[in-house]
PDB file of C-alpha atoms in Angstrom:
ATOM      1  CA  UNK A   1      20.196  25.231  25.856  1.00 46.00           C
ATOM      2  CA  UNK A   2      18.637  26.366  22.509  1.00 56.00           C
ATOM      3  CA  UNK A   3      21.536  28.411  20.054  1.00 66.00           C
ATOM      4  CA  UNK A   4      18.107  30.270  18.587  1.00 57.00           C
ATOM      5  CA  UNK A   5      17.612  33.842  19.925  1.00 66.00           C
ATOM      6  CA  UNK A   6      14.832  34.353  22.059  1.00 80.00           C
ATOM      7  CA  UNK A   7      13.030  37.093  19.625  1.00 83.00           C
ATOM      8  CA  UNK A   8       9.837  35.604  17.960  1.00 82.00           C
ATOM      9  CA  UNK A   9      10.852  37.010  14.920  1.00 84.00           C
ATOM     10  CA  UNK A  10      14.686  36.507  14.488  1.00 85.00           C
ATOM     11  CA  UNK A  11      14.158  32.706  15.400  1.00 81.00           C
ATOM     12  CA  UNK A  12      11.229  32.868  12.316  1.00 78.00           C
ATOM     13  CA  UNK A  13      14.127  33.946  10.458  1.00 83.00           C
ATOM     14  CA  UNK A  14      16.521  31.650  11.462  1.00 85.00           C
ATOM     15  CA  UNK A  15      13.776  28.451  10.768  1.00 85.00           C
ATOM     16  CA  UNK A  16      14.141  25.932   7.810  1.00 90.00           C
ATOM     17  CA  UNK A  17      12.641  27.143   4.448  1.00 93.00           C
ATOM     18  CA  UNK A  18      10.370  25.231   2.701  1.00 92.00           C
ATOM     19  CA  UNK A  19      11.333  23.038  -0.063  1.00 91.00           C
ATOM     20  CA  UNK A  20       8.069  23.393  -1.824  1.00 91.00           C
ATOM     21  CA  UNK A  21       8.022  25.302  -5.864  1.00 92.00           C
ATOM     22  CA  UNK A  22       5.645  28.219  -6.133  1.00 88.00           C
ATOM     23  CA  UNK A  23       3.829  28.184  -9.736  1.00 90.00           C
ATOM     24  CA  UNK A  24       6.601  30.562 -11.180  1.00 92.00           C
ATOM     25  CA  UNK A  25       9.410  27.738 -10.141  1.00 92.00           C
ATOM     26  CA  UNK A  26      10.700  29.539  -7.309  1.00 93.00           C
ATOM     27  CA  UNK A  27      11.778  28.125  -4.258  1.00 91.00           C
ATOM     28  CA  UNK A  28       8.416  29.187  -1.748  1.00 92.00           C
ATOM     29  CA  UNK A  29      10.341  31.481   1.008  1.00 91.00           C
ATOM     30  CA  UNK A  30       7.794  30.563   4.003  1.00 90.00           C
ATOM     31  CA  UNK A  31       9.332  28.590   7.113  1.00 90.00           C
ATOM     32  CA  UNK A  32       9.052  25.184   7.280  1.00 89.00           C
ATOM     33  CA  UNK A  33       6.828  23.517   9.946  1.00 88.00           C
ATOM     34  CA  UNK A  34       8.628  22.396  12.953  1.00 86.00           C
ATOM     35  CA  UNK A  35      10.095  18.475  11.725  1.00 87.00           C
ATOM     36  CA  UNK A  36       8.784  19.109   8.734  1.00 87.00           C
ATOM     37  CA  UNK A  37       9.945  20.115   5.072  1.00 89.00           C
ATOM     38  CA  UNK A  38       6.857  22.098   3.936  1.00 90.00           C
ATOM     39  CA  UNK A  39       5.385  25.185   4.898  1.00 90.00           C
ATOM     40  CA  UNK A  40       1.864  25.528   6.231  1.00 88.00           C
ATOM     41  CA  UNK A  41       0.488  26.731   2.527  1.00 88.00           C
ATOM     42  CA  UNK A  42       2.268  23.641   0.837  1.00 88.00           C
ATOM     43  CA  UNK A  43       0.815  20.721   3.519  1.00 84.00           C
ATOM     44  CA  UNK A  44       3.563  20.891   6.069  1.00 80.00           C
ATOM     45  CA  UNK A  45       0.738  20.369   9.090  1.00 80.00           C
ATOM     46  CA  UNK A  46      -1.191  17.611   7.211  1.00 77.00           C
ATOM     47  CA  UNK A  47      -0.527  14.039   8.418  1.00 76.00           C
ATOM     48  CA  UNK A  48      -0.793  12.995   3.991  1.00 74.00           C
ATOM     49  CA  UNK A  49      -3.119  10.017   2.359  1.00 75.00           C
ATOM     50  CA  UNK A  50      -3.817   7.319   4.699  1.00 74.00           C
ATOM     51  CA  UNK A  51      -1.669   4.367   4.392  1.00 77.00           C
ATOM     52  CA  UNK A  52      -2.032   1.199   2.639  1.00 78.00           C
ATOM     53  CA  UNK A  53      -5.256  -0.060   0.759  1.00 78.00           C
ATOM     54  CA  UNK A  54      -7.946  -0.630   3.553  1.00 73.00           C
ATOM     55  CA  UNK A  55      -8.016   3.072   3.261  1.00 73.00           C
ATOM     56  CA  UNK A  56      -9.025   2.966  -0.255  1.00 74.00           C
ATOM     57  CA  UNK A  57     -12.477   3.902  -1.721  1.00 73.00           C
ATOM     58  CA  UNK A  58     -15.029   1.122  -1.958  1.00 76.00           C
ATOM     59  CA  UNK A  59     -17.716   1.838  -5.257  1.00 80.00           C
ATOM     60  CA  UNK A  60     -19.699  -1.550  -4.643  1.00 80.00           C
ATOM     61  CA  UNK A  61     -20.165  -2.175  -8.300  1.00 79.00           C
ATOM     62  CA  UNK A  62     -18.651  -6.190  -7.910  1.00 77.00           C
ATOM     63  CA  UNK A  63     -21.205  -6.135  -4.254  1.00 81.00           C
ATOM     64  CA  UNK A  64     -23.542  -9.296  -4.231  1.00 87.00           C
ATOM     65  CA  UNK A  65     -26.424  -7.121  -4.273  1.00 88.00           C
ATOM     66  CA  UNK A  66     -24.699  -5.741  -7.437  1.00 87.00           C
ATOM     67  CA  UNK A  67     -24.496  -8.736  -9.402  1.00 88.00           C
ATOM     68  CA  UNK A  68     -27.847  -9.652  -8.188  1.00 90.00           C
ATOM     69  CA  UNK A  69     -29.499  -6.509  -9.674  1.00 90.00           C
ATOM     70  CA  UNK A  70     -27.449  -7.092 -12.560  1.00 90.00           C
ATOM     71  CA  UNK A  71     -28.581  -9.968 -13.133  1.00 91.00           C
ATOM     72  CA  UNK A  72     -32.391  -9.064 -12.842  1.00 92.00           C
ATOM     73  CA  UNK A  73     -32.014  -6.289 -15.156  1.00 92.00           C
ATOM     74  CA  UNK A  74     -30.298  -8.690 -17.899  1.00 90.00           C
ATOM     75  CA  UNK A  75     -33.042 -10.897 -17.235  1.00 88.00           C
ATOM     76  CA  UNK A  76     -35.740  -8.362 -18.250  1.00 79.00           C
ATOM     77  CA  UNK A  77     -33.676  -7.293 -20.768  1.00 72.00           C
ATOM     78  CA  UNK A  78     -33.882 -10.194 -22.659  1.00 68.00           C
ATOM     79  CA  UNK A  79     -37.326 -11.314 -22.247  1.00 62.00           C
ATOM     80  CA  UNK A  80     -38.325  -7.994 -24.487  1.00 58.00           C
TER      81      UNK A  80
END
């Protein structure tokens, strides 16, 4: 059975702090989310940046239909 008292509040109390700074570089006082070392304000309940770099963000500059235009415009670039 749990060792944490059944009180809502004492077993806030008794919870993990969060290991996050605040701005004036103190240690922020909130409880940690549950498995977690951050508190909700510091991005304890986010699941972070996706992983690896088929998450990463495409621009399409180096697309064929890029270079194609690319290559039009250079074209009528040079013929003025």
């Amino acid at each position: 059975m749990d060792n944490l008292p059944n009180n809502p509040m004492q077993r806030a109390h008794a919870a993990r702090r969060c290991l996050a700074r605040t701005r004036s570089g103190k240690s922020c006082q909130a409880p940690a989310i549950k498995g977690r070392k951050r508190c909700r304000m510091h991005g304890g309940k986010g699941s972070g940046a996706p992983h690896g770099n088929c998450n990463a963000w495409k621009h399409g500059a180096r697309s064929d239909e890029m270079q194609r235009l690319a290559a039009l415009l250079r074209g009528v670039a040079d013929d003025e």
